[in-house]
Coordinates of C-alpha atoms and ligand atoms in Angstrom, one line a residue:
X1 CA 99.7 110.2 68.0
X2 CA 99.4 106.5 67.7
X3 CA 103.1 106.0 66.7
X4 CA 104.2 108.2 69.6
X5 CA 102.2 106.0 72.0
X6 CA 103.9 102.9 70.6
X7 CA 107.4 104.3 70.5
X8 CA 109.5 103.4 73.6
X9 CA 110.0 106.4 75.9
X10 CA 112.0 107.4 78.9
X11 CA 110.4 109.5 81.7
X12 CA 112.9 111.2 84.0
X13 CA 110.8 113.9 85.7
X14 CA 107.6 112.6 87.2
X15 CA 106.4 113.4 90.8
X16 CA 104.5 110.5 92.3
X17 CA 101.7 112.6 93.9
X18 CA 101.4 114.8 90.8
X19 CA 100.9 111.7 88.5
X20 CA 97.7 110.3 90.2
X21 CA 94.7 109.5 88.0
X22 CA 91.8 112.0 88.4
X23 CA 89.5 109.1 89.0
X24 CA 91.6 107.9 91.9
X25 CA 91.8 111.4 93.4
X26 CA 88.0 111.8 93.2
X27 CA 87.5 108.4 94.8
X28 CA 89.8 109.2 97.6
X29 CA 88.2 112.7 98.1
X30 CA 84.7 111.1 98.2
X31 CA 85.8 108.6 100.9
X32 CA 87.4 111.4 103.0
X33 CA 84.2 113.4 102.4
X34 CA 82.1 110.5 103.8
X35 CA 84.3 110.3 106.8
X36 CA 83.9 114.1 107.4
X37 CA 87.6 114.9 107.0
X38 CA 86.9 117.2 104.0
X39 CA 83.9 118.6 102.2
X40 CA 83.8 116.8 98.9
X41 CA 81.9 119.5 97.0
X42 CA 84.6 122.0 98.0
X43 CA 87.5 119.9 96.6
X44 CA 85.9 118.3 93.5
X45 CA 86.3 121.4 91.3
X46 CA 89.8 122.0 92.6
X47 CA 90.8 118.5 91.4
X48 CA 89.1 118.9 88.0
X49 CA 90.4 122.4 87.3
X50 CA 92.8 122.5 84.3
X51 CA 94.5 125.8 84.4
X52 CA 96.4 126.6 87.5
X53 CA 99.1 129.2 88.4
X54 CA 102.3 127.8 89.9
X55 CA 101.0 129.1 93.3
X56 CA 97.6 127.2 92.9
X57 CA 99.5 124.0 91.9
X58 CA 101.2 124.0 95.3
X59 CA 97.9 124.5 97.0
X60 CA 96.6 121.5 95.1
X61 CA 99.5 119.4 96.3
X62 CA 98.6 120.2 99.9
X63 CA 95.1 118.9 99.1
X64 CA 96.5 115.8 97.3
X65 CA 98.7 115.0 100.3
X66 CA 95.7 115.1 102.6
X67 CA 94.0 112.6 100.2
X68 CA 97.0 110.2 99.9
X69 CA 98.6 110.3 103.3
X70 CA 98.3 106.7 104.5
X71 CA 100.5 103.8 103.6
X72 CA 97.8 101.8 101.8
X73 CA 97.0 104.8 99.5
X74 CA 100.7 105.5 98.8
X75 CA 101.1 101.8 97.7
X76 CA 98.0 102.1 95.5
X77 CA 99.0 105.3 93.7
X78 CA 102.5 104.0 93.1
X79 CA 101.2 100.9 91.5
X80 CA 98.7 102.8 89.3
X81 CA 101.2 105.5 88.3
X82 CA 103.8 102.9 87.1
X83 CA 101.1 100.9 85.3
X84 CA 99.9 104.1 83.6
X85 CA 103.3 105.0 82.4
X86 CA 104.0 101.5 81.2
X87 CA 100.7 101.4 79.3
X88 CA 102.0 104.2 77.0
X89 CA 105.3 102.4 76.4
X90 CA 107.5 104.2 78.9
X91 CA 110.2 101.6 79.2
X92 CA 112.2 103.4 81.9
X93 CA 110.7 105.6 84.6
X94 CA 112.6 107.6 87.2
X95 CA 109.8 108.3 89.7
X96 CA 110.5 110.9 92.3
X97 CA 108.6 111.5 95.6
X98 CA 109.1 113.4 98.8
X99 CA 109.3 111.0 101.8
X100 CA 106.7 112.2 104.3
X101 CA 106.5 112.0 108.1
X102 CA 103.1 112.0 109.7
X103 CA 103.3 111.1 113.4
X104 CA 99.5 111.0 113.9
X105 CA 99.2 107.9 111.6
X106 CA 102.6 106.4 112.5
X107 CA 104.2 107.3 109.2
X108 CA 107.9 107.9 109.1
X109 CA 109.9 108.9 106.0
X110 CA 111.1 105.4 105.9
X111 CA 107.7 103.7 106.2
X112 CA 106.4 106.1 103.5
X113 CA 109.1 104.9 101.2
X114 CA 108.4 101.3 102.1
X115 CA 104.8 101.8 101.1
X116 CA 106.1 103.2 97.7
X117 CA 108.3 100.0 97.3
X118 CA 105.3 97.9 98.2
X119 CA 103.5 99.7 95.3
X120 CA 106.3 98.7 92.9
X121 CA 106.0 95.1 94.1
X122 CA 102.2 95.2 93.6
X123 CA 102.5 96.1 89.9
X124 CA 100.8 93.3 88.0
X125 CA 99.7 94.7 84.6
X126 CA 103.2 94.7 83.3
X127 CA 106.6 93.3 84.2
X128 CA 108.7 95.6 86.4
X129 CA 112.3 95.7 87.2
X130 CA 113.0 98.1 90.0
X131 CA 116.1 96.8 91.8
X132 CA 119.7 97.4 90.8
X133 CA 121.5 94.3 89.6
X134 CA 124.8 92.7 90.5
X135 CA 127.4 92.0 87.8
X136 CA 125.9 88.4 87.5
X137 CA 122.7 90.0 86.3
X138 CA 120.8 89.1 89.5
X139 CA 119.0 91.7 91.5
X140 CA 120.9 92.9 94.6
X141 CA 117.8 91.9 96.6
X142 CA 116.1 89.1 94.8
X143 CA 112.9 89.6 96.8
X144 CA 112.1 92.8 94.9
X145 CA 112.0 92.0 91.2
X146 CA 108.5 91.3 90.0
X147 CA 109.3 89.5 86.8
X148 CA 105.9 87.8 86.8
X149 CA 105.9 86.9 83.2
X150 CA 109.5 87.2 82.0
X151 CA 110.2 86.2 78.4
X152 CA 106.7 86.9 77.1
X153 CA 105.4 89.7 75.0
X154 CA 104.1 91.6 78.1
X155 CA 105.2 95.1 78.5
X156 CA 108.2 95.7 80.8
X157 CA 109.2 98.8 82.6
X158 CA 112.3 99.7 84.5
X159 CA 111.6 101.9 87.5
X160 CA 114.1 103.7 89.7
X161 CA 113.4 106.1 92.5
X162 CA 114.6 109.6 93.4
X163 CA 113.9 111.0 96.8
X164 CA 112.7 114.7 96.8
X165 CA 113.7 117.3 99.3
X166 CA 110.9 119.8 99.7
X167 CA 112.0 123.4 99.8
X168 CA 110.0 123.9 103.0
X169 CA 112.3 121.5 104.8
X170 CA 115.2 122.3 107.2
X171 CA 118.8 121.2 106.6
X172 CA 118.3 118.4 109.1
X173 CA 115.1 117.1 107.4
X174 CA 116.9 117.3 104.0
X175 CA 119.8 115.3 105.5
X176 CA 117.4 112.7 106.8
X177 CA 116.0 112.2 103.3
X178 CA 119.6 111.8 101.9
X179 CA 120.4 109.2 104.6
X180 CA 117.2 107.4 103.8
X181 CA 118.1 107.4 100.1
X182 CA 121.5 105.8 101.0
X183 CA 119.8 103.1 103.1
X184 CA 117.4 102.3 100.3
X185 CA 119.9 102.0 97.4
X186 CA 119.1 98.3 97.2
X187 CA 115.5 99.2 96.5
X188 CA 116.4 101.1 93.4
X189 CA 116.9 104.6 94.9
X190 CA 119.4 106.3 92.8
X191 CA 119.4 110.0 93.7
X192 CA 118.0 113.1 95.1
X193 CA 115.7 115.8 93.7
X194 CA 115.2 119.3 95.1
X195 CA 111.6 120.5 94.5
X196 CA 108.7 122.2 96.1
X197 CA 107.5 125.8 95.9
X198 CA 110.3 127.7 94.3
X199 CA 109.6 130.9 96.2
X200 CA 110.1 129.1 99.5
X201 CA 113.4 128.3 101.2
X202 CA 117.1 129.2 100.5
X203 CA 119.6 127.3 98.5
X204 CA 122.1 127.4 101.4
X205 CA 119.6 125.4 103.5
X206 CA 119.8 122.4 101.2
X207 CA 123.4 122.6 100.1
X208 CA 124.9 120.6 103.0
X209 CA 122.5 117.7 102.3
X210 CA 123.1 117.9 98.6
X211 CA 126.9 117.9 99.0
X212 CA 126.7 115.0 101.4
X213 CA 124.5 113.1 98.8
X214 CA 127.1 113.8 96.1
X215 CA 130.0 112.6 98.3
X216 CA 128.1 109.4 99.0
X217 CA 127.6 108.8 95.2
X218 CA 123.9 109.7 94.9
X219 CA 123.0 111.5 91.7
X220 CA 121.3 114.9 91.9
X221 CA 118.7 116.7 89.9
X222 CA 117.5 120.2 90.8
X223 CA 114.3 122.2 90.0
X224 CA 116.1 125.2 88.7
X225 CA 114.9 128.6 87.4
X226 CA 111.1 128.1 87.8
X227 CA 111.0 131.7 89.1
X228 CA 113.4 134.6 88.3
X229 CA 116.2 134.2 90.9
X230 CA 119.5 134.8 89.2
X231 CA 121.6 134.2 92.3
X232 CA 120.0 130.8 93.0
X233 CA 120.1 129.7 89.4
X234 CA 123.8 130.5 89.2
X235 CA 124.6 128.7 92.5
X236 CA 122.7 125.7 91.3
X237 CA 124.6 125.6 88.0
X238 CA 127.9 126.1 89.8
X239 CA 127.0 123.0 91.9
X240 CA 127.0 121.0 88.7
X241 CA 124.0 118.7 89.3
X242 CA 123.7 115.7 86.9
X243 CA 120.4 117.2 85.6
X244 CA 118.2 120.2 86.0
X245 CA 114.4 120.5 85.6
X246 CA 112.5 123.4 83.9
X247 CA 115.2 126.1 83.3
X248 CA 112.5 128.7 82.5
X249 CA 113.9 131.9 83.9
X250 CA 117.5 131.8 82.5
X251 CA 119.2 134.8 81.0
X252 CA 122.1 135.0 78.7
X253 CA 124.7 134.3 81.4
X254 CA 122.9 131.3 82.7
X255 CA 122.3 129.8 79.2
X256 CA 126.0 130.2 78.5
X257 CA 126.9 128.4 81.8
X258 CA 124.3 125.7 81.2
X259 CA 125.4 125.0 77.6
X260 CA 129.1 124.9 78.4
X261 CA 128.5 122.5 81.3
X262 CA 126.2 120.3 79.1
X263 CA 123.9 119.5 82.0
X264 CA 120.8 117.8 80.6
X265 CA 117.5 119.6 81.0
X266 CA 114.3 117.9 81.9
X267 CA 111.7 119.8 79.8
X268 CA 108.1 119.9 80.9
X269 CA 106.2 121.7 78.2
X270 CA 102.6 121.4 79.4
X271 CA 103.5 122.1 83.0
X272 CA 105.4 125.3 82.0
X273 CA 102.5 126.5 79.9
X274 CA 99.7 125.6 82.4
X275 CA 101.5 127.3 85.2
X276 CA 102.4 130.3 83.0
X277 CA 106.1 130.1 83.7
X278 CA 106.4 130.3 79.9
X279 CA 103.8 132.5 78.3
X280 CA 103.5 130.7 75.0
X281 CA 104.6 127.4 73.7
X282 CA 106.2 128.8 70.5
X283 CA 108.7 130.8 72.6
X284 CA 109.6 127.8 74.8
X285 CA 113.3 127.3 75.3
X286 CA 113.0 123.8 74.0
X287 CA 113.6 125.1 70.5
X288 CA 116.8 126.9 71.5
X289 CA 118.2 123.9 73.4
X290 CA 117.2 121.5 70.7
X291 CA 118.6 123.5 67.9
X292 CA 121.9 123.9 69.7
X293 CA 122.1 120.2 70.4
X294 CA 122.0 120.6 74.1
X295 CA 121.0 117.4 76.0
X296 CA 117.4 117.4 76.9
X297 CA 114.5 115.1 77.7
X298 CA 110.8 115.6 77.4
X299 CA 108.9 114.8 80.6
X300 CA 105.4 115.2 82.1
X301 CA 106.3 116.7 85.6
X302 CA 102.8 115.9 87.0
X303 CA 100.8 114.0 84.5
X304 CA 97.7 113.9 86.8
X305 CA 97.7 117.6 87.7
X306 CA 98.4 118.8 84.2
X307 CA 96.3 116.1 82.4
X308 CA 99.1 115.0 80.2
X309 CA 101.1 111.9 79.2
X310 CA 104.6 111.4 77.9
X311 CA 103.2 110.8 74.4
X312 CA 101.2 114.0 74.6
X313 CA 104.4 115.9 75.5
X314 CA 106.2 114.4 72.4
X315 CA 103.2 115.2 70.2
X316 CA 103.2 118.8 71.5
X317 CA 106.9 119.2 70.7
X318 CA 106.5 117.6 67.3
X319 CA 103.6 119.7 66.3
X320 CA 104.9 123.0 67.7
X321 CA 108.4 122.8 66.5
X322 CA 107.8 120.8 63.3
X323 CA 109.8 117.7 64.2
X324 CA 109.2 114.5 62.3
X325 CA 109.0 110.8 63.4
X326 CA 112.7 110.1 63.1
X327 CA 113.7 113.3 65.1
X328 CA 111.2 112.4 67.8
X329 CA 112.5 108.9 68.0
X330 CA 116.1 110.1 68.2
X331 CA 115.0 112.5 71.0
X332 CA 113.5 109.7 73.0
X333 CA 116.5 107.5 72.4
X334 CA 119.1 110.0 73.5
X335 CA 117.4 110.3 76.8
X336 CA 118.8 106.9 77.7
X337 CA 122.2 108.7 78.0
X338 CA 120.8 110.9 80.8
X339 CA 119.3 108.2 83.1
X340 CA 120.7 107.6 86.5
X341 CA 120.7 103.8 86.3
X342 CA 123.8 101.8 85.6
X343 CA 125.3 100.8 82.2
X344 CA 123.6 97.4 82.3
X345 CA 120.2 99.1 82.2
X346 CA 121.4 101.6 79.6
X347 CA 122.4 98.7 77.4
X348 CA 119.1 97.0 77.8
X349 CA 117.3 100.2 76.9
X350 CA 119.5 100.8 73.9
X351 CA 118.6 97.3 72.7
X352 CA 114.9 98.1 73.1
X353 CA 115.3 101.3 71.0
X354 CA 117.4 99.4 68.3
X355 CA 114.6 96.9 67.9
X356 CA 112.0 99.7 67.7
X357 CA 114.1 101.6 65.2
X358 CA 113.7 98.8 62.7
X359 CA 109.9 99.1 62.9
X360 CA 109.9 102.8 62.1
X361 CA 108.7 103.5 58.6
Ligands
5GP401 P1 105.4 114.0 95.9 O1 106.8 114.4 96.1 O2 104.5 114.3 97.1 O3 105.2 112.6 95.4 O4 104.9 114.9 94.7 C1 104.4 116.2 94.8 C2 105.4 117.2 95.2 O5 106.4 117.3 94.2 C3 104.9 118.6 95.5 O6 104.4 118.8 96.8 C4 106.1 119.5 95.2 O7 106.9 119.5 96.3 C5 106.8 118.7 94.1 N1 106.5 119.2 92.8 C6 105.6 118.7 91.9 N2 105.5 119.4 90.8 C7 106.4 120.4 90.9 C8 106.8 121.5 90.1 O8 106.4 121.7 89.0 N3 107.8 122.3 90.6 C9 108.3 122.1 91.8 N4 109.3 123.0 92.2 N5 108.0 121.1 92.6 C10 107.0 120.3 92.2

């Protein structure tokens, strides 16, 4: 496990509010309990519970959103989540979050995202690069690179953002998120994710916003096939997103389509097992995709909710499918090819992996 911790890793499927430390959630719940907003004893066991169905996971997210909905807390959790990923040698993180509007506390989708960016700025335990760079190598907005200790042996993490559309949203609300993503490109926003409870909403509701996002040059990843829904899975694959997440309920026709399109899959082993979308790890489609050389990347999904880390996901894959050090290293390295950031970042990451390869024994 130690070498998996020290190996550089790329995380491409992590939801901000799903990646919060238990200790932070409990602290926030206690505070809201003291204020009388919630009853702490009612929520403590919900936070600490380990096995949840997909349905229960979405109920937990509603609770988490009550705990985290103010700008200061959004900033705090962003900082902590980035520092946690960096501490296990994630060198590139694409962090996704659903911009939220809450009129009662003066929160707009934009101010929510500004609080997230504030959290990136507040990262202090490691060096962070979270803004796109010009061809001269300088950040587009030089106010937002927090290279506190450049050139030292401190850990460094690249962070880029994806804005999530929640499946409960309307076409208009989805379009608002896409427009916000476009406005925030200089703050490292690279694309759009479609997520939220997979039994809610229709593909046709989100399609206009996703098409607009694509026209405007944003990259797109879709939660696809978390429940059996052949029609939607096929529509999503026909849309040709840059990546898909999960791909659990695919049948022969969809596997064929996926493989011929070579769309990379974000694989979340623990999440799929905990939510029972895959009944047992040894029959997980990771093996089929890996053996057929299909592009894939191991991810956590919700490291807080599912008590996992990127290293644990690699360990689970290695131990279940009998993969060795070199294979795991190659798996981590190939993920660089599927990131949404520009070629400059890709080259930097390849350099990091090249250096690390020399230390592999
Ligand atoms: P947030 O976007 O609030 O930062 O992160 C939590 C949200 O991400 C959830 O409310 C949900 O919309 C989405 N999410 C997290 N995990 C999953 C998952 O496993 N499947 C789907 N479809 N959505 C998820």
